[in-house]
Amino acid sequence: MGTEVLVTGGAGFIGGNFVQYMVEKYPDYEIYNLDLLTYAGDLTKHKEIEKKSNYHFLKADIADEKIINELFSVHNFDYVIHFAAESHVDRSITDPGIFVQTNVLGTQVLLEAAKEFGITKFVHVSTDEVYGELDFDPTTFFTEDTPIQPNSPYSASKASSDLLVRAYHETFNLPVNITRCSNNYGPYHFPEKLIPLTISRVLNDQKVPVYGDGKNIRDWLHVIDHCIAIDLVMHKGENGEVYNVGGHNERTNLEVVKTIINTLGKSEDLIEYVKDRLGHDKRYAIDPSKLESLGWQPTYKFETGIAQTIQWYLDNKGWWERIISGEYQNYFENQYSK
Ligand code: NAD
Ligand code: DAU
């Protein structure tokens, strides 16, 4: 049997892009997409790769120990690339429990199965948010040695899972890597997040909610550059190491929103300043030099990547219109009626 790769969360935004990238790049690898299909999971994006014989889908909850153990006993997974998570900060403020269940307990269930059944490498896809926030001094960056200081229930749950991954390496010698990436953007980004939310609302001539004064900074990376980084780490990462992923693309939220509005030729009057997010982190910025020493460089410039992404949303209206017309509409109305 060839190499078997278990990708958790492969029906979501980044996991979905990663599954497509891997199925195409490694036709001799068997790629297993394991996903619970929560509100954020969607399989219609995989219409093309579903035809390929090396793509497989498994519907399961990562926190369900019995099913996860059964799957590990039937298959012979060489790699576990772990994306599955509750991923949206605002949802973690209104409903934190599911973040602990999925992000903490689910990760522990996977680690235990990987330890019991044996694997070549467990890559835990984490986030720069575990480091907390930076101030606006542009010479400061998150490095792998920055202390873990999460501020939201989401980032606290991710930090907890990072610590479990570290513990399984230290205690059981499980071969692991942790990646901590900055904000991703690109195709199939769920329209609750700032960039796709702005694109979809501007296209519908609806107001765009900007939290606080819009001066918070995020460090944006194209999702394909994140996929390339994970491919590199899974094959070349040194066991037990953490790798930060980011492309030095800092933008204020206001700059991002204005770029989208201007690209689409609409009026900046669409911007609506709304109540700030609780515990809103000021600034994220990544020092990616450790990953660069493995040979990684981002391939997208932000200007090109954002223009292509806007075009993708224009060309794939059916995908996001279906999402924003369903249950998501209730979430959005509750979120902004407070
Ligand atoms: P997403 O919300 O788009 O997708 C999450 C996927 O996980 C969905 O397909 C969902 O159905 C699945 N899932 C949720 N709970 C599950 C469970 N209990 N069992 C199995 N599957 C389950 O998330 P995303 O933005 O693609 O993020 C993926 C990962 O990358 C997350 O771990 C996130 O913390 C991390 N990350 C995200 C970003 C970003 O900018 N989006 C940046 C850095 C790291
Ligand atoms: O840094 C990596 C993280 O990036 C990932 O770990 C998370 O999973 C991912 O969701 C993302 O978190 P953010 O909170 O940075 O992303 P979001 O798109 O929710 O918000 C980006 C910025 O825009 C943030 O400063 C809040 C602001 N914002 C967001 C929304 C949804 C607004 O001003 N208005 C909005 O409506």
Short mmCIF file of N, CA, C and O in Angstrom, two decimals, residues 19-136:
data_model
loop_
_atom_site.label_atom_id
_atom_site.label_comp_id
_atom_site.label_asym_id
_atom_site.label_seq_id
_atom_site.Cartn_x
_atom_site.Cartn_y
_atom_site.Cartn_z
N VAL A 19 -6.43 19.69 0.54
CA VAL A 19 -6.81 18.40 -0.04
C VAL A 19 -6.68 18.46 -1.57
O VAL A 19 -6.11 17.56 -2.20
N GLN A 20 -7.19 19.54 -2.17
CA GLN A 20 -7.12 19.65 -3.64
C GLN A 20 -5.66 19.72 -4.10
O GLN A 20 -5.27 19.06 -5.08
N TYR A 21 -4.85 20.48 -3.39
CA TYR A 21 -3.42 20.62 -3.71
C TYR A 21 -2.73 19.25 -3.63
O TYR A 21 -1.96 18.86 -4.52
N MET A 22 -3.02 18.48 -2.58
CA MET A 22 -2.33 17.20 -2.37
C MET A 22 -2.78 16.13 -3.37
O MET A 22 -1.97 15.36 -3.89
N VAL A 23 -4.09 16.10 -3.65
CA VAL A 23 -4.62 15.10 -4.60
C VAL A 23 -3.97 15.30 -5.97
O VAL A 23 -3.58 14.34 -6.65
N GLU A 24 -3.82 16.57 -6.36
CA GLU A 24 -3.20 16.87 -7.67
C GLU A 24 -1.69 16.65 -7.64
O GLU A 24 -1.12 16.07 -8.56
N LYS A 25 -1.04 17.08 -6.57
CA LYS A 25 0.43 17.05 -6.55
C LYS A 25 0.99 15.65 -6.32
O LYS A 25 2.07 15.33 -6.82
N TYR A 26 0.27 14.85 -5.56
CA TYR A 26 0.79 13.52 -5.20
C TYR A 26 -0.19 12.42 -5.62
O TYR A 26 -0.88 11.83 -4.77
N PRO A 27 -0.26 12.11 -6.93
CA PRO A 27 -1.23 11.10 -7.37
C PRO A 27 -0.96 9.72 -6.77
O PRO A 27 -1.86 8.88 -6.72
N ASP A 28 0.27 9.51 -6.28
CA ASP A 28 0.58 8.20 -5.68
C ASP A 28 0.30 8.18 -4.17
O ASP A 28 0.52 7.16 -3.52
N TYR A 29 -0.17 9.27 -3.59
CA TYR A 29 -0.59 9.28 -2.17
C TYR A 29 -2.11 9.06 -2.14
O TYR A 29 -2.84 9.61 -2.97
N GLU A 30 -2.59 8.33 -1.13
CA GLU A 30 -4.04 8.22 -0.89
C GLU A 30 -4.40 9.33 0.10
O GLU A 30 -3.87 9.36 1.21
N ILE A 31 -5.30 10.23 -0.31
CA ILE A 31 -5.66 11.37 0.53
C ILE A 31 -7.06 11.13 1.13
O ILE A 31 -8.05 11.01 0.39
N TYR A 32 -7.12 11.04 2.46
CA TYR A 32 -8.38 10.82 3.17
C TYR A 32 -8.82 12.12 3.83
O TYR A 32 -8.13 12.61 4.73
N ASN A 33 -9.94 12.66 3.37
CA ASN A 33 -10.51 13.87 3.95
C ASN A 33 -11.52 13.47 5.02
O ASN A 33 -12.58 12.93 4.70
N LEU A 34 -11.18 13.70 6.29
CA LEU A 34 -12.09 13.37 7.39
C LEU A 34 -12.72 14.66 7.91
O LEU A 34 -12.00 15.58 8.33
N ASP A 35 -14.05 14.73 7.88
CA ASP A 35 -14.72 15.98 8.27
C ASP A 35 -16.11 15.66 8.79
O ASP A 35 -16.78 14.75 8.30
N LEU A 36 -16.53 16.44 9.79
CA LEU A 36 -17.88 16.27 10.36
C LEU A 36 -18.94 17.00 9.55
O LEU A 36 -20.13 16.78 9.75
N LEU A 37 -18.52 17.87 8.64
CA LEU A 37 -19.44 18.71 7.87
C LEU A 37 -20.31 19.57 8.79
O LEU A 37 -21.54 19.46 8.77
N THR A 38 -19.66 20.38 9.59
CA THR A 38 -20.39 21.38 10.40
C THR A 38 -20.85 22.49 9.45
O THR A 38 -20.68 22.39 8.23
N TYR A 39 -21.33 23.60 10.01
CA TYR A 39 -21.78 24.72 9.17
C TYR A 39 -20.66 25.18 8.22
O TYR A 39 -20.93 25.71 7.15
N ALA A 40 -19.38 24.95 8.63
CA ALA A 40 -18.25 25.45 7.83
C ALA A 40 -17.75 24.44 6.80
O ALA A 40 -16.89 24.75 5.99
N GLY A 41 -18.29 23.23 6.86
CA GLY A 41 -17.82 22.18 5.94
C GLY A 41 -18.71 22.09 4.72
O GLY A 41 -19.93 22.23 4.82
N ASP A 42 -18.11 21.85 3.58
CA ASP A 42 -18.88 21.84 2.33
C ASP A 42 -18.13 20.99 1.32
O ASP A 42 -16.95 21.25 1.04
N LEU A 43 -18.81 19.99 0.78
CA LEU A 43 -18.11 19.07 -0.15
C LEU A 43 -18.28 19.46 -1.60
O LEU A 43 -17.60 18.90 -2.46
N THR A 44 -19.16 20.43 -1.89
CA THR A 44 -19.38 20.75 -3.30
C THR A 44 -18.10 21.29 -3.94
O THR A 44 -17.89 21.17 -5.13
N LYS A 45 -17.21 21.84 -3.11
CA LYS A 45 -15.94 22.37 -3.64
C LYS A 45 -15.06 21.27 -4.22
O LYS A 45 -14.12 21.56 -4.95
N HIS A 46 -15.34 20.01 -3.87
CA HIS A 46 -14.47 18.91 -4.31
C HIS A 46 -15.01 18.15 -5.52
O HIS A 46 -14.57 17.02 -5.79
N LYS A 47 -15.95 18.77 -6.25
CA LYS A 47 -16.55 18.09 -7.41
C LYS A 47 -15.50 17.52 -8.35
O LYS A 47 -15.61 16.41 -8.84
N GLU A 48 -14.44 18.31 -8.60
CA GLU A 48 -13.40 17.89 -9.56
C GLU A 48 -12.58 16.72 -9.02
O GLU A 48 -12.37 15.72 -9.69
N ILE A 49 -12.09 16.85 -7.78
CA ILE A 49 -11.18 15.80 -7.26
C ILE A 49 -11.93 14.53 -6.87
O ILE A 49 -11.32 13.47 -6.74
N GLU A 50 -13.26 14.64 -6.69
CA GLU A 50 -14.03 13.43 -6.34
C GLU A 50 -13.89 12.36 -7.40
O GLU A 50 -14.05 11.18 -7.13
N LYS A 51 -13.55 12.81 -8.63
CA LYS A 51 -13.41 11.84 -9.73
C LYS A 51 -12.08 11.10 -9.63
O LYS A 51 -11.88 10.09 -10.31
N LYS A 52 -11.15 11.59 -8.84
CA LYS A 52 -9.80 10.99 -8.77
C LYS A 52 -9.81 9.80 -7.81
O LYS A 52 -10.42 9.86 -6.74
N SER A 53 -9.06 8.76 -8.20
CA SER A 53 -9.09 7.53 -7.40
C SER A 53 -8.30 7.66 -6.10
O SER A 53 -8.47 6.86 -5.19
N ASN A 54 -7.45 8.69 -5.98
CA ASN A 54 -6.67 8.82 -4.73
C ASN A 54 -7.34 9.73 -3.71
O ASN A 54 -6.74 10.07 -2.69
N TYR A 55 -8.59 10.18 -3.98
CA TYR A 55 -9.33 11.01 -3.01
C TYR A 55 -10.42 10.19 -2.33
O TYR A 55 -11.17 9.46 -2.99
N HIS A 56 -10.51 10.30 -1.01
CA HIS A 56 -11.51 9.56 -0.24
C HIS A 56 -12.11 10.49 0.80
O HIS A 56 -11.40 11.32 1.37
N PHE A 57 -13.41 10.31 1.09
CA PHE A 57 -14.03 11.11 2.15
C PHE A 57 -14.53 10.23 3.29
O PHE A 57 -15.12 9.17 3.05
N LEU A 58 -14.27 10.67 4.52
CA LEU A 58 -14.74 9.96 5.71
C LEU A 58 -15.51 10.96 6.56
O LEU A 58 -14.93 11.97 6.99
N LYS A 59 -16.79 10.72 6.81
CA LYS A 59 -17.54 11.64 7.67
C LYS A 59 -17.41 11.18 9.12
O LYS A 59 -17.82 10.07 9.47
N ALA A 60 -16.81 12.01 9.96
CA ALA A 60 -16.64 11.64 11.37
C ALA A 60 -16.32 12.86 12.20
O ALA A 60 -15.85 13.88 11.71
N ASP A 61 -16.60 12.71 13.52
CA ASP A 61 -16.29 13.75 14.50
C ASP A 61 -14.93 13.40 15.12
O ASP A 61 -14.77 12.30 15.67
N ILE A 62 -13.97 14.32 15.06
CA ILE A 62 -12.64 14.02 15.60
C ILE A 62 -12.68 13.77 17.12
O ILE A 62 -11.76 13.15 17.66
N ALA A 63 -13.75 14.25 17.77
CA ALA A 63 -13.83 14.05 19.22
C ALA A 63 -14.50 12.72 19.58
O ALA A 63 -14.63 12.39 20.76
N ASP A 64 -14.91 11.95 18.57
CA ASP A 64 -15.56 10.65 18.82
C ASP A 64 -14.48 9.56 18.83
O ASP A 64 -14.06 9.04 17.78
N GLU A 65 -14.06 9.22 20.03
CA GLU A 65 -12.91 8.32 20.21
C GLU A 65 -13.13 6.97 19.52
O GLU A 65 -12.21 6.42 18.90
N LYS A 66 -14.36 6.44 19.65
CA LYS A 66 -14.64 5.10 19.13
C LYS A 66 -14.46 5.08 17.59
O LYS A 66 -13.74 4.23 17.05
N ILE A 67 -15.07 6.04 16.94
CA ILE A 67 -15.00 6.07 15.46
C ILE A 67 -13.56 6.36 15.01
O ILE A 67 -13.07 5.73 14.05
N ILE A 68 -12.89 7.28 15.68
CA ILE A 68 -11.52 7.61 15.28
C ILE A 68 -10.62 6.38 15.43
O ILE A 68 -9.83 6.04 14.53
N ASN A 69 -10.77 5.66 16.54
CA ASN A 69 -9.94 4.45 16.72
C ASN A 69 -10.26 3.39 15.67
O ASN A 69 -9.35 2.74 15.15
N GLU A 70 -11.53 3.26 15.34
CA GLU A 70 -11.92 2.29 14.29
C GLU A 70 -11.25 2.66 12.97
O GLU A 70 -10.70 1.79 12.27
N LEU A 71 -11.28 3.95 12.63
CA LEU A 71 -10.69 4.37 11.35
C LEU A 71 -9.18 4.14 11.34
O LEU A 71 -8.62 3.69 10.32
N PHE A 72 -8.52 4.42 12.44
CA PHE A 72 -7.07 4.18 12.50
C PHE A 72 -6.76 2.68 12.45
O PHE A 72 -5.69 2.28 11.98
N SER A 73 -7.69 1.83 12.93
CA SER A 73 -7.41 0.39 12.90
C SER A 73 -7.63 -0.19 11.49
O SER A 73 -6.96 -1.13 11.10
N VAL A 74 -8.54 0.42 10.74
CA VAL A 74 -8.82 -0.07 9.38
C VAL A 74 -7.76 0.42 8.39
O VAL A 74 -7.33 -0.29 7.50
N HIS A 75 -7.32 1.70 8.57
CA HIS A 75 -6.36 2.30 7.64
C HIS A 75 -4.96 2.24 8.22
O HIS A 75 -4.77 1.84 9.37
N ASN A 76 -4.03 2.65 7.39
CA ASN A 76 -2.64 2.66 7.85
C ASN A 76 -2.09 4.06 7.58
O ASN A 76 -1.22 4.23 6.72
N PHE A 77 -2.60 5.04 8.33
CA PHE A 77 -2.25 6.43 8.04
C PHE A 77 -0.77 6.68 8.33
O PHE A 77 -0.28 6.40 9.42
N ASP A 78 -0.07 7.23 7.33
CA ASP A 78 1.33 7.61 7.54
C ASP A 78 1.41 9.02 8.12
O ASP A 78 2.19 9.30 9.01
N TYR A 79 0.58 9.91 7.54
CA TYR A 79 0.58 11.31 7.98
C TYR A 79 -0.81 11.69 8.48
O TYR A 79 -1.82 11.29 7.88
N VAL A 80 -0.84 12.48 9.54
CA VAL A 80 -2.08 13.14 9.95
C VAL A 80 -1.83 14.64 9.83
O VAL A 80 -0.91 15.18 10.45
N ILE A 81 -2.63 15.31 8.99
CA ILE A 81 -2.52 16.76 8.84
C ILE A 81 -3.81 17.32 9.42
O ILE A 81 -4.90 17.17 8.83
N HIS A 82 -3.69 17.95 10.57
CA HIS A 82 -4.87 18.24 11.40
C HIS A 82 -5.32 19.70 11.30
O HIS A 82 -4.76 20.59 11.95
N PHE A 83 -6.37 19.91 10.47
CA PHE A 83 -6.97 21.24 10.32
C PHE A 83 -8.29 21.38 11.09
O PHE A 83 -8.68 22.50 11.40
N ALA A 84 -9.01 20.25 11.30
CA ALA A 84 -10.39 20.36 11.79
C ALA A 84 -10.45 21.16 13.08
O ALA A 84 -9.71 20.89 14.02
N ALA A 85 -11.34 22.14 13.10
CA ALA A 85 -11.47 23.00 14.28
C ALA A 85 -12.70 23.87 14.13
O ALA A 85 -13.22 24.06 13.03
N GLU A 86 -13.14 24.40 15.25
CA GLU A 86 -14.00 25.59 15.21
C GLU A 86 -13.02 26.75 15.04
O GLU A 86 -12.07 26.89 15.82
N SER A 87 -13.26 27.60 14.03
CA SER A 87 -12.20 28.53 13.63
C SER A 87 -12.55 30.01 13.78
O SER A 87 -11.69 30.86 13.55
N HIS A 88 -13.81 30.35 14.14
CA HIS A 88 -14.19 31.77 14.07
C HIS A 88 -14.22 32.42 15.46
O HIS A 88 -15.00 32.03 16.33
N VAL A 89 -13.39 33.45 15.63
CA VAL A 89 -13.23 34.13 16.93
C VAL A 89 -14.57 34.64 17.47
O VAL A 89 -14.89 34.44 18.65
N ASP A 90 -15.37 35.28 16.62
CA ASP A 90 -16.65 35.85 17.11
C ASP A 90 -17.55 34.75 17.67
O ASP A 90 -18.22 34.95 18.69
N ARG A 91 -17.59 33.59 17.00
CA ARG A 91 -18.42 32.48 17.50
C ARG A 91 -17.89 31.99 18.85
O ARG A 91 -18.66 31.53 19.69
N SER A 92 -16.58 32.06 19.06
CA SER A 92 -16.02 31.57 20.33
C SER A 92 -16.37 32.49 21.48
O SER A 92 -16.32 32.10 22.65
N ILE A 93 -16.73 33.73 21.15
CA ILE A 93 -17.12 34.69 22.20
C ILE A 93 -18.57 34.41 22.63
O ILE A 93 -18.90 34.47 23.81
N THR A 94 -19.41 34.00 21.68
CA THR A 94 -20.82 33.74 22.04
C THR A 94 -21.05 32.29 22.46
O THR A 94 -21.97 32.01 23.21
N ASP A 95 -20.21 31.35 21.99
CA ASP A 95 -20.45 29.92 22.28
C ASP A 95 -19.13 29.16 22.43
O ASP A 95 -18.74 28.37 21.57
N PRO A 96 -18.42 29.39 23.56
CA PRO A 96 -17.06 28.82 23.67
C PRO A 96 -16.99 27.30 23.86
O PRO A 96 -15.98 26.69 23.53
N GLY A 97 -18.08 26.68 24.37
CA GLY A 97 -18.01 25.26 24.73
C GLY A 97 -17.58 24.36 23.59
O GLY A 97 -16.71 23.48 23.75
N ILE A 98 -18.14 24.56 22.42
CA ILE A 98 -17.84 23.69 21.28
C ILE A 98 -16.36 23.83 20.85
O ILE A 98 -15.77 22.91 20.27
N PHE A 99 -15.75 24.98 21.18
CA PHE A 99 -14.33 25.20 20.83
C PHE A 99 -13.44 24.30 21.68
O PHE A 99 -12.43 23.77 21.21
N VAL A 100 -13.84 24.11 22.95
CA VAL A 100 -13.08 23.21 23.83
C VAL A 100 -13.29 21.77 23.36
O VAL A 100 -12.34 20.98 23.23
N GLN A 101 -14.55 21.44 23.08
CA GLN A 101 -14.89 20.07 22.66
C GLN A 101 -14.10 19.68 21.39
O GLN A 101 -13.40 18.67 21.37
N THR A 102 -14.19 20.49 20.37
CA THR A 102 -13.57 20.12 19.09
C THR A 102 -12.06 20.37 19.10
O THR A 102 -11.27 19.47 18.76
N ASN A 103 -11.66 21.57 19.49
CA ASN A 103 -10.25 21.95 19.31
C ASN A 103 -9.33 21.29 20.34
O ASN A 103 -8.20 20.92 20.01
N VAL A 104 -9.83 21.13 21.57
CA VAL A 104 -8.98 20.54 22.60
C VAL A 104 -9.19 19.02 22.66
O VAL A 104 -8.27 18.24 22.39
N LEU A 105 -10.43 18.62 22.96
CA LEU A 105 -10.69 17.18 23.10
C LEU A 105 -10.45 16.45 21.77
O LEU A 105 -9.83 15.38 21.73
N GLY A 106 -10.94 17.03 20.68
CA GLY A 106 -10.77 16.38 19.36
C GLY A 106 -9.30 16.16 19.03
O GLY A 106 -8.92 15.10 18.51
N THR A 107 -8.47 17.14 19.34
CA THR A 107 -7.03 17.00 19.06
C THR A 107 -6.43 15.88 19.92
O THR A 107 -5.63 15.07 19.44
N GLN A 108 -6.85 15.81 21.18
CA GLN A 108 -6.31 14.77 22.07
C GLN A 108 -6.71 13.37 21.58
O GLN A 108 -5.90 12.44 21.61
N VAL A 109 -7.95 13.24 21.10
CA VAL A 109 -8.41 11.94 20.58
C VAL A 109 -7.54 11.52 19.39
O VAL A 109 -7.10 10.37 19.28
N LEU A 110 -7.26 12.46 18.50
CA LEU A 110 -6.42 12.15 17.33
C LEU A 110 -4.99 11.80 17.74
O LEU A 110 -4.37 10.86 17.19
N LEU A 111 -4.46 12.56 18.70
CA LEU A 111 -3.08 12.29 19.16
C LEU A 111 -2.98 10.89 19.76
O LEU A 111 -2.02 10.14 19.51
N GLU A 112 -3.99 10.53 20.54
CA GLU A 112 -3.97 9.22 21.20
C GLU A 112 -4.02 8.10 20.15
O GLU A 112 -3.27 7.11 20.24
N ALA A 113 -4.88 8.27 19.14
CA ALA A 113 -4.97 7.26 18.07
C ALA A 113 -3.64 7.18 17.32
O ALA A 113 -3.15 6.08 17.01
N ALA A 114 -3.05 8.34 17.05
CA ALA A 114 -1.76 8.35 16.32
C ALA A 114 -0.69 7.64 17.14
O ALA A 114 0.14 6.88 16.60
N LYS A 115 -0.70 7.84 18.44
CA LYS A 115 0.27 7.17 19.32
C LYS A 115 0.05 5.66 19.34
O LYS A 115 0.99 4.87 19.20
N GLU A 116 -1.24 5.25 19.46
CA GLU A 116 -1.55 3.82 19.58
C GLU A 116 -1.27 3.06 18.29
O GLU A 116 -0.76 1.94 18.31
N PHE A 117 -1.61 3.67 17.15
CA PHE A 117 -1.52 2.93 15.89
C PHE A 117 -0.22 3.22 15.13
O PHE A 117 0.12 2.50 14.20
N GLY A 118 0.49 4.31 15.52
CA GLY A 118 1.77 4.61 14.88
C GLY A 118 1.60 5.42 13.61
O GLY A 118 0.72 5.14 12.80
N ILE A 119 2.40 6.44 13.45
CA ILE A 119 2.36 7.30 12.25
C ILE A 119 3.79 7.78 11.94
O ILE A 119 4.69 7.65 12.78
N THR A 120 3.96 8.34 10.75
CA THR A 120 5.25 8.94 10.39
C THR A 120 5.35 10.37 10.91
O THR A 120 6.37 10.80 11.41
N LYS A 121 4.24 11.13 10.78
CA LYS A 121 4.26 12.54 11.22
C LYS A 121 2.84 13.04 11.48
O LYS A 121 1.92 12.75 10.71
N PHE A 122 2.68 13.79 12.56
CA PHE A 122 1.42 14.46 12.90
C PHE A 122 1.68 15.97 12.78
O PHE A 122 2.49 16.51 13.53
N VAL A 123 1.04 16.61 11.79
CA VAL A 123 1.21 18.06 11.65
C VAL A 123 -0.04 18.74 12.20
O VAL A 123 -1.16 18.54 11.71
N HIS A 124 0.14 19.54 13.24
CA HIS A 124 -0.96 20.25 13.87
C HIS A 124 -0.99 21.67 13.31
O HIS A 124 -0.03 22.44 13.50
N VAL A 125 -2.09 22.00 12.63
CA VAL A 125 -2.19 23.31 11.98
C VAL A 125 -2.76 24.30 12.99
O VAL A 125 -3.95 24.30 13.29
N SER A 126 -1.88 25.13 13.52
CA SER A 126 -2.32 26.08 14.54
C SER A 126 -2.24 27.50 13.99
O SER A 126 -2.21 27.70 12.76
N THR A 127 -2.24 28.46 14.88
CA THR A 127 -2.46 29.85 14.48
C THR A 127 -1.55 30.82 15.22
O THR A 127 -1.17 30.55 16.37
N ASP A 128 -1.26 31.96 14.60
CA ASP A 128 -0.47 32.99 15.29
C ASP A 128 -1.22 33.59 16.48
O ASP A 128 -0.62 34.22 17.35
N GLU A 129 -2.57 33.37 16.51
CA GLU A 129 -3.35 33.97 17.60
C GLU A 129 -2.99 33.41 18.96
O GLU A 129 -3.33 34.01 19.99
N VAL A 130 -2.31 32.25 19.01
CA VAL A 130 -1.92 31.68 20.32
C VAL A 130 -0.92 32.60 21.02
O VAL A 130 -0.78 32.56 22.24
N TYR A 131 -0.20 33.45 20.26
CA TYR A 131 0.79 34.35 20.86
C TYR A 131 0.15 35.61 21.46
O TYR A 131 0.86 36.45 22.02
N GLY A 132 -1.17 35.78 21.27
CA GLY A 132 -1.82 36.99 21.78
C GLY A 132 -1.70 38.11 20.76
O GLY A 132 -1.90 37.88 19.57
N GLU A 133 -1.36 39.30 21.24
CA GLU A 133 -1.33 40.44 20.30
C GLU A 133 -0.01 41.18 20.42
O GLU A 133 0.68 41.13 21.45
N LEU A 134 0.33 41.90 19.35
CA LEU A 134 1.48 42.81 19.35
C LEU A 134 0.95 44.24 19.41
O LEU A 134 -0.20 44.49 19.04
N ASP A 135 1.82 45.18 19.83
CA ASP A 135 1.39 46.57 19.70
C ASP A 135 1.74 47.05 18.28
O ASP A 135 2.13 46.25 17.42
N PHE A 136 1.60 48.35 18.03
CA PHE A 136 1.73 48.83 16.64
C PHE A 136 3.16 49.15 16.23
O PHE A 136 3.38 49.73 15.17
#
